[in-house]
Amino acid sequence: MAGNCYCDWQPVFRILPGVGGEKAKDVWTADTTRDFGSDPLLFPVAQYKSPLVDQWETLGVQLVKVSLYTYKQGLTEVRDLIFDGRNTDKLNWFCKERLMSSPWTDLKTETTNIFSIAGEVGNPNAPRSFYINRNYGGCPNDNGWLVVVEGSGYCDWEKRDQRVPHILFSRKSTFVNWTSGGDDVGTADVMVIYIKTK
C-alpha cells in the first residue's frame, strides 16, 4: 500500500502580483531557486521557487495543482486546477492533455490557442505566462481562462491591474472575454503551484 501513497501537497512555486523583477516564467525555468525557508504563502516580498522544481524528474511527481488565492476574506482559494504529473518535467505538465480537473466546465472541450507556461511567445510586447487562452481576434475579442501578465500591457484588458506581474482569471464557469468581461475577470492575489509525489 505504501507504494501507492501520495505525500501531502507540497508548495513549490508562488507568484505574487506587484513584486516586479524577473518574469515569473523566467524564475520557474531558471536553474536557480528562491527558497526563503518559510511558508511560500506568507513570505511577502518576492516570487518563491523551491529547489524541488529543479529536481522534478527525480521526485516521482504524481499530481500538480495550480491554486489561485485572494485576500478578500483572509487568504481564500478561489480556483484550482489539477494536472497529471506522471512522467513530466517542470515544463510539459501544464497542458490541456494532462488536465484532470478544472473550475471551468468548458476548458476540456473548447479550443485553446495557448495553454503553456511560456505563454505568449509570438509577441514580445505582450509578455503573458502560465497562459490558458481560447482565442485572439484583436484585443477586444481575446477570450480565455487564466493569464499571468508579466509586463505593462499590450492590450487594454492587461492594464486593469497596474501591478507587474498580475494574475487574471475567469470568475465564470467558462472562458471570459478579457475586455468586456467586467467583474467576471478576476484578479488573484497569489498563485501557488503544488506537487504530490509518490
PDB file of C-alpha atoms in Angstrom:
ATOM      1  CA  MET A   1       0.000   0.000   0.000  1.00  0.00           C
ATOM      2  CA  ALA A   2       2.862   2.396   0.736  1.00  0.00           C
ATOM      3  CA  GLY A   3       3.868   2.330  -2.945  1.00  0.00           C
ATOM      4  CA  ASN A   4       0.544   3.968  -3.861  1.00  0.00           C
ATOM      5  CA  CYS A   5       0.540   6.527  -1.048  1.00  0.00           C
ATOM      6  CA  TYR A   6       0.796  10.168  -2.123  1.00  0.00           C
ATOM      7  CA  CYS A   7       2.514  12.771   0.039  1.00  0.00           C
ATOM      8  CA  ASP A   8       0.625  15.881   1.058  1.00  0.00           C
ATOM      9  CA  TRP A   9       0.547  18.806  -1.333  1.00  0.00           C
ATOM     10  CA  GLN A  10       3.965  20.498  -1.258  1.00  0.00           C
ATOM     11  CA  PRO A  11       4.156  24.138  -2.381  1.00  0.00           C
ATOM     12  CA  VAL A  12       6.968  24.580  -4.909  1.00  0.00           C
ATOM     13  CA  PHE A  13       6.287  27.955  -6.534  1.00  0.00           C
ATOM     14  CA  ARG A  14       4.466  31.155  -5.738  1.00  0.00           C
ATOM     15  CA  ILE A  15       3.683  34.202  -7.855  1.00  0.00           C
ATOM     16  CA  LEU A  16       2.889  37.471  -6.100  1.00  0.00           C
ATOM     17  CA  PRO A  17       1.496  40.432  -8.029  1.00  0.00           C
ATOM     18  CA  GLY A  18       3.472  43.634  -7.959  1.00  0.00           C
ATOM     19  CA  VAL A  19       6.890  42.347  -6.917  1.00  0.00           C
ATOM     20  CA  GLY A  20       8.450  43.237 -10.269  1.00  0.00           C
ATOM     21  CA  GLY A  21      11.913  41.964 -11.071  1.00  0.00           C
ATOM     22  CA  GLU A  22      12.279  38.806 -13.116  1.00  0.00           C
ATOM     23  CA  LYS A  23       9.341  37.410 -15.002  1.00  0.00           C
ATOM     24  CA  ALA A  24       7.597  34.545 -13.193  1.00  0.00           C
ATOM     25  CA  LYS A  25       8.158  32.195 -16.132  1.00  0.00           C
ATOM     26  CA  ASP A  26      11.889  33.025 -16.082  1.00  0.00           C
ATOM     27  CA  VAL A  27      12.110  32.262 -12.365  1.00  0.00           C
ATOM     28  CA  TRP A  28      10.262  28.960 -12.970  1.00  0.00           C
ATOM     29  CA  THR A  29      12.500  27.863 -15.859  1.00  0.00           C
ATOM     30  CA  ALA A  30      15.852  29.017 -14.422  1.00  0.00           C
ATOM     31  CA  ASP A  31      18.134  26.516 -12.711  1.00  0.00           C
ATOM     32  CA  THR A  32      18.154  28.591  -9.528  1.00  0.00           C
ATOM     33  CA  THR A  33      15.842  28.675  -6.529  1.00  0.00           C
ATOM     34  CA  ARG A  34      14.122  31.335  -4.487  1.00  0.00           C
ATOM     35  CA  ASP A  35      13.659  29.307  -1.312  1.00  0.00           C
ATOM     36  CA  PHE A  36      13.253  31.575   1.699  1.00  0.00           C
ATOM     37  CA  GLY A  37      12.770  28.718   4.166  1.00  0.00           C
ATOM     38  CA  SER A  38       9.305  29.937   5.070  1.00  0.00           C
ATOM     39  CA  ASP A  39       5.737  29.242   4.117  1.00  0.00           C
ATOM     40  CA  PRO A  40       5.506  30.448   0.492  1.00  0.00           C
ATOM     41  CA  LEU A  41       2.020  31.765   1.128  1.00  0.00           C
ATOM     42  CA  LEU A  42       3.296  34.082   3.833  1.00  0.00           C
ATOM     43  CA  PHE A  43       6.622  35.434   2.587  1.00  0.00           C
ATOM     44  CA  PRO A  44       5.505  38.771   1.172  1.00  0.00           C
ATOM     45  CA  VAL A  45       8.238  40.298  -0.975  1.00  0.00           C
ATOM     46  CA  ALA A  46       9.284  38.068  -3.869  1.00  0.00           C
ATOM     47  CA  GLN A  47       8.482  35.091  -6.044  1.00  0.00           C
ATOM     48  CA  TYR A  48       9.162  31.775  -4.293  1.00  0.00           C
ATOM     49  CA  LYS A  49      10.703  28.759  -6.022  1.00  0.00           C
ATOM     50  CA  SER A  50      11.555  25.576  -4.164  1.00  0.00           C
ATOM     51  CA  PRO A  51      14.687  23.573  -5.040  1.00  0.00           C
ATOM     52  CA  LEU A  52      12.256  20.712  -5.767  1.00  0.00           C
ATOM     53  CA  VAL A  53      11.294  22.345  -9.069  1.00  0.00           C
ATOM     54  CA  ASP A  54      14.745  21.645 -10.473  1.00  0.00           C
ATOM     55  CA  GLN A  55      14.632  18.051  -9.174  1.00  0.00           C
ATOM     56  CA  TRP A  56      11.227  17.457 -10.805  1.00  0.00           C
ATOM     57  CA  GLU A  57      12.141  14.402 -12.864  1.00  0.00           C
ATOM     58  CA  THR A  58      13.648  12.567  -9.880  1.00  0.00           C
ATOM     59  CA  LEU A  59      10.768  13.182  -7.454  1.00  0.00           C
ATOM     60  CA  GLY A  60       8.125  10.840  -8.823  1.00  0.00           C
ATOM     61  CA  VAL A  61       5.652  13.704  -9.270  1.00  0.00           C
ATOM     62  CA  GLN A  62       2.126  12.287  -9.475  1.00  0.00           C
ATOM     63  CA  LEU A  63      -0.116  15.343  -9.363  1.00  0.00           C
ATOM     64  CA  VAL A  64       0.336  19.082  -9.828  1.00  0.00           C
ATOM     65  CA  LYS A  65      -2.082  21.703  -8.529  1.00  0.00           C
ATOM     66  CA  VAL A  66      -2.307  25.352  -9.525  1.00  0.00           C
ATOM     67  CA  SER A  67      -4.204  27.362  -6.917  1.00  0.00           C
ATOM     68  CA  LEU A  68      -5.359  30.962  -7.097  1.00  0.00           C
ATOM     69  CA  TYR A  69      -5.991  32.879  -3.871  1.00  0.00           C
ATOM     70  CA  THR A  70      -7.487  36.212  -2.895  1.00  0.00           C
ATOM     71  CA  TYR A  71      -7.285  38.134   0.357  1.00  0.00           C
ATOM     72  CA  LYS A  72     -10.958  39.186   0.231  1.00  0.00           C
ATOM     73  CA  GLN A  73     -11.859  37.292   3.439  1.00  0.00           C
ATOM     74  CA  GLY A  74      -8.485  36.192   4.699  1.00  0.00           C
ATOM     75  CA  LEU A  75      -6.484  34.006   2.334  1.00  0.00           C
ATOM     76  CA  THR A  76      -9.114  32.143   0.300  1.00  0.00           C
ATOM     77  CA  GLU A  77      -8.536  29.685  -2.533  1.00  0.00           C
ATOM     78  CA  VAL A  78     -10.809  30.778  -5.376  1.00  0.00           C
ATOM     79  CA  ARG A  79      -9.722  28.469  -8.201  1.00  0.00           C
ATOM     80  CA  ASP A  80      -7.650  25.309  -8.558  1.00  0.00           C
ATOM     81  CA  LEU A  81      -6.588  23.112 -11.438  1.00  0.00           C
ATOM     82  CA  ILE A  82      -5.187  19.592 -11.070  1.00  0.00           C
ATOM     83  CA  PHE A  83      -2.808  18.064 -13.620  1.00  0.00           C
ATOM     84  CA  ASP A  84      -1.448  14.552 -14.102  1.00  0.00           C
ATOM     85  CA  GLY A  85       2.225  14.983 -13.240  1.00  0.00           C
ATOM     86  CA  ARG A  86       3.416  11.453 -14.013  1.00  0.00           C
ATOM     87  CA  ASN A  87       6.309  11.223 -16.492  1.00  0.00           C
ATOM     88  CA  THR A  88       6.567  15.006 -16.843  1.00  0.00           C
ATOM     89  CA  ASP A  89       9.255  17.613 -16.466  1.00  0.00           C
ATOM     90  CA  LYS A  90       8.917  21.088 -14.994  1.00  0.00           C
ATOM     91  CA  LEU A  91       7.624  22.496 -18.293  1.00  0.00           C
ATOM     92  CA  ASN A  92       5.393  19.961 -20.019  1.00  0.00           C
ATOM     93  CA  TRP A  93       2.892  19.167 -17.225  1.00  0.00           C
ATOM     94  CA  PHE A  94       0.980  22.429 -17.819  1.00  0.00           C
ATOM     95  CA  CYS A  95      -1.095  21.415 -20.844  1.00  0.00           C
ATOM     96  CA  LYS A  96      -4.663  20.542 -21.766  1.00  0.00           C
ATOM     97  CA  GLU A  97      -3.892  16.859 -22.311  1.00  0.00           C
ATOM     98  CA  ARG A  98      -2.756  16.475 -18.680  1.00  0.00           C
ATOM     99  CA  LEU A  99      -5.575  18.490 -17.127  1.00  0.00           C
ATOM    100  CA  MET A 100      -7.566  16.300 -14.709  1.00  0.00           C
ATOM    101  CA  SER A 101      -9.865  18.828 -13.055  1.00  0.00           C
ATOM    102  CA  SER A 102     -10.665  22.479 -13.507  1.00  0.00           C
ATOM    103  CA  PRO A 103     -13.158  25.044 -12.184  1.00  0.00           C
ATOM    104  CA  TRP A 104     -14.087  25.825 -15.791  1.00  0.00           C
ATOM    105  CA  THR A 105     -16.602  23.392 -17.281  1.00  0.00           C
ATOM    106  CA  ASP A 106     -15.669  24.185 -20.878  1.00  0.00           C
ATOM    107  CA  LEU A 107     -11.877  24.060 -20.666  1.00  0.00           C
ATOM    108  CA  LYS A 108     -11.525  20.429 -21.791  1.00  0.00           C
ATOM    109  CA  THR A 109     -13.911  20.844 -24.744  1.00  0.00           C
ATOM    110  CA  GLU A 110     -13.288  24.387 -26.011  1.00  0.00           C
ATOM    111  CA  THR A 111     -10.483  25.115 -28.409  1.00  0.00           C
ATOM    112  CA  THR A 112      -7.370  26.785 -26.996  1.00  0.00           C
ATOM    113  CA  ASN A 113      -4.798  28.775 -28.928  1.00  0.00           C
ATOM    114  CA  ILE A 114      -2.356  28.897 -25.970  1.00  0.00           C
ATOM    115  CA  PHE A 115      -2.028  26.559 -22.997  1.00  0.00           C
ATOM    116  CA  SER A 116       1.523  26.714 -21.659  1.00  0.00           C
ATOM    117  CA  ILE A 117       3.899  28.057 -19.053  1.00  0.00           C
ATOM    118  CA  ALA A 118       5.803  30.000 -21.727  1.00  0.00           C
ATOM    119  CA  GLY A 119       2.521  31.589 -22.815  1.00  0.00           C
ATOM    120  CA  GLU A 120       2.626  34.278 -25.471  1.00  0.00           C
ATOM    121  CA  VAL A 121       5.891  33.825 -27.326  1.00  0.00           C
ATOM    122  CA  GLY A 122       4.980  35.420 -30.664  1.00  0.00           C
ATOM    123  CA  ASN A 123       4.624  38.992 -29.400  1.00  0.00           C
ATOM    124  CA  PRO A 124       7.434  40.253 -27.124  1.00  0.00           C
ATOM    125  CA  ASN A 125       5.302  43.329 -26.340  1.00  0.00           C
ATOM    126  CA  ALA A 126       2.701  41.099 -24.664  1.00  0.00           C
ATOM    127  CA  PRO A 127       4.568  39.018 -22.078  1.00  0.00           C
ATOM    128  CA  ARG A 128       1.993  36.572 -20.704  1.00  0.00           C
ATOM    129  CA  SER A 129       2.826  33.311 -18.954  1.00  0.00           C
ATOM    130  CA  PHE A 130       1.032  30.400 -17.295  1.00  0.00           C
ATOM    131  CA  TYR A 131      -1.443  31.252 -20.015  1.00  0.00           C
ATOM    132  CA  ILE A 132      -4.650  29.420 -20.865  1.00  0.00           C
ATOM    133  CA  ASN A 133      -6.331  31.285 -23.700  1.00  0.00           C
ATOM    134  CA  ARG A 134      -9.209  30.378 -26.003  1.00  0.00           C
ATOM    135  CA  ASN A 135      -8.669  32.757 -28.908  1.00  0.00           C
ATOM    136  CA  TYR A 136      -7.317  36.025 -30.189  1.00  0.00           C
ATOM    137  CA  GLY A 137      -9.200  38.288 -32.545  1.00  0.00           C
ATOM    138  CA  GLY A 138      -7.784  41.710 -31.825  1.00  0.00           C
ATOM    139  CA  CYS A 139      -7.530  42.765 -28.178  1.00  0.00           C
ATOM    140  CA  PRO A 140     -11.285  43.387 -27.627  1.00  0.00           C
ATOM    141  CA  ASN A 141     -12.046  39.852 -28.840  1.00  0.00           C
ATOM    142  CA  ASP A 142      -9.484  37.954 -26.724  1.00  0.00           C
ATOM    143  CA  ASN A 143     -11.044  35.210 -24.575  1.00  0.00           C
ATOM    144  CA  GLY A 144      -9.513  32.890 -22.027  1.00  0.00           C
ATOM    145  CA  TRP A 145      -9.344  31.389 -18.549  1.00  0.00           C
ATOM    146  CA  LEU A 146      -6.019  32.264 -16.876  1.00  0.00           C
ATOM    147  CA  VAL A 147      -3.020  34.513 -17.506  1.00  0.00           C
ATOM    148  CA  VAL A 148      -0.057  35.950 -15.628  1.00  0.00           C
ATOM    149  CA  VAL A 149       0.514  39.353 -17.192  1.00  0.00           C
ATOM    150  CA  GLU A 150       4.276  39.961 -16.978  1.00  0.00           C
ATOM    151  CA  GLY A 151       4.512  43.480 -18.443  1.00  0.00           C
ATOM    152  CA  SER A 152       2.799  46.835 -18.545  1.00  0.00           C
ATOM    153  CA  GLY A 153       0.268  45.616 -21.064  1.00  0.00           C
ATOM    154  CA  TYR A 154      -0.143  45.398 -24.818  1.00  0.00           C
ATOM    155  CA  CYS A 155      -3.941  45.254 -24.718  1.00  0.00           C
ATOM    156  CA  ASP A 156      -6.168  47.446 -22.588  1.00  0.00           C
ATOM    157  CA  TRP A 157      -7.502  44.390 -20.757  1.00  0.00           C
ATOM    158  CA  GLU A 158      -3.999  43.723 -19.397  1.00  0.00           C
ATOM    159  CA  LYS A 159      -3.955  47.181 -17.810  1.00  0.00           C
ATOM    160  CA  ARG A 160      -6.915  46.602 -15.473  1.00  0.00           C
ATOM    161  CA  ASP A 161      -4.316  45.922 -12.757  1.00  0.00           C
ATOM    162  CA  GLN A 162      -1.169  48.056 -12.849  1.00  0.00           C
ATOM    163  CA  ARG A 163       0.949  45.670 -10.761  1.00  0.00           C
ATOM    164  CA  VAL A 164       3.674  43.699 -12.545  1.00  0.00           C
ATOM    165  CA  PRO A 165       3.141  40.852 -12.660  1.00  0.00           C
ATOM    166  CA  HIS A 166      -0.569  40.315 -12.056  1.00  0.00           C
ATOM    167  CA  ILE A 167      -2.832  37.294 -12.349  1.00  0.00           C
ATOM    168  CA  LEU A 168      -6.154  37.390 -14.209  1.00  0.00           C
ATOM    169  CA  PHE A 169      -8.685  34.565 -14.341  1.00  0.00           C
ATOM    170  CA  SER A 170     -12.255  33.857 -15.367  1.00  0.00           C
ATOM    171  CA  ARG A 171     -14.685  34.058 -12.446  1.00  0.00           C
ATOM    172  CA  LYS A 172     -17.278  32.380 -14.650  1.00  0.00           C
ATOM    173  CA  SER A 173     -17.621  28.618 -15.029  1.00  0.00           C
ATOM    174  CA  THR A 174     -16.461  29.109 -18.629  1.00  0.00           C
ATOM    175  CA  PHE A 175     -13.969  31.272 -20.523  1.00  0.00           C
ATOM    176  CA  VAL A 176     -14.300  35.043 -20.260  1.00  0.00           C
ATOM    177  CA  ASN A 177     -13.796  37.904 -22.673  1.00  0.00           C
ATOM    178  CA  TRP A 178     -10.785  39.682 -21.194  1.00  0.00           C
ATOM    179  CA  THR A 179     -12.009  43.119 -22.368  1.00  0.00           C
ATOM    180  CA  SER A 180     -15.770  43.112 -21.884  1.00  0.00           C
ATOM    181  CA  GLY A 181     -15.946  40.564 -19.059  1.00  0.00           C
ATOM    182  CA  GLY A 182     -16.151  43.246 -16.366  1.00  0.00           C
ATOM    183  CA  ASP A 183     -16.458  41.693 -12.912  1.00  0.00           C
ATOM    184  CA  ASP A 184     -16.233  38.214 -14.461  1.00  0.00           C
ATOM    185  CA  VAL A 185     -12.494  38.866 -14.893  1.00  0.00           C
ATOM    186  CA  GLY A 186     -10.949  38.169 -11.510  1.00  0.00           C
ATOM    187  CA  THR A 187      -7.591  39.256 -10.131  1.00  0.00           C
ATOM    188  CA  ALA A 188      -5.765  36.796  -7.870  1.00  0.00           C
ATOM    189  CA  ASP A 189      -3.542  37.985  -5.030  1.00  0.00           C
ATOM    190  CA  VAL A 190      -1.412  34.835  -5.020  1.00  0.00           C
ATOM    191  CA  MET A 191      -0.833  31.878  -7.354  1.00  0.00           C
ATOM    192  CA  VAL A 192       0.783  28.746  -5.924  1.00  0.00           C
ATOM    193  CA  ILE A 193       1.921  25.566  -7.654  1.00  0.00           C
ATOM    194  CA  TYR A 194       1.870  22.425  -5.501  1.00  0.00           C
ATOM    195  CA  ILE A 195       3.043  18.881  -6.211  1.00  0.00           C
ATOM    196  CA  LYS A 196       2.204  15.477  -4.811  1.00  0.00           C
ATOM    197  CA  THR A 197       4.916  12.870  -5.077  1.00  0.00           C
ATOM    198  CA  LYS A 198       4.881   9.122  -4.658  1.00  0.00           C
TER     199      LYS A 198
END
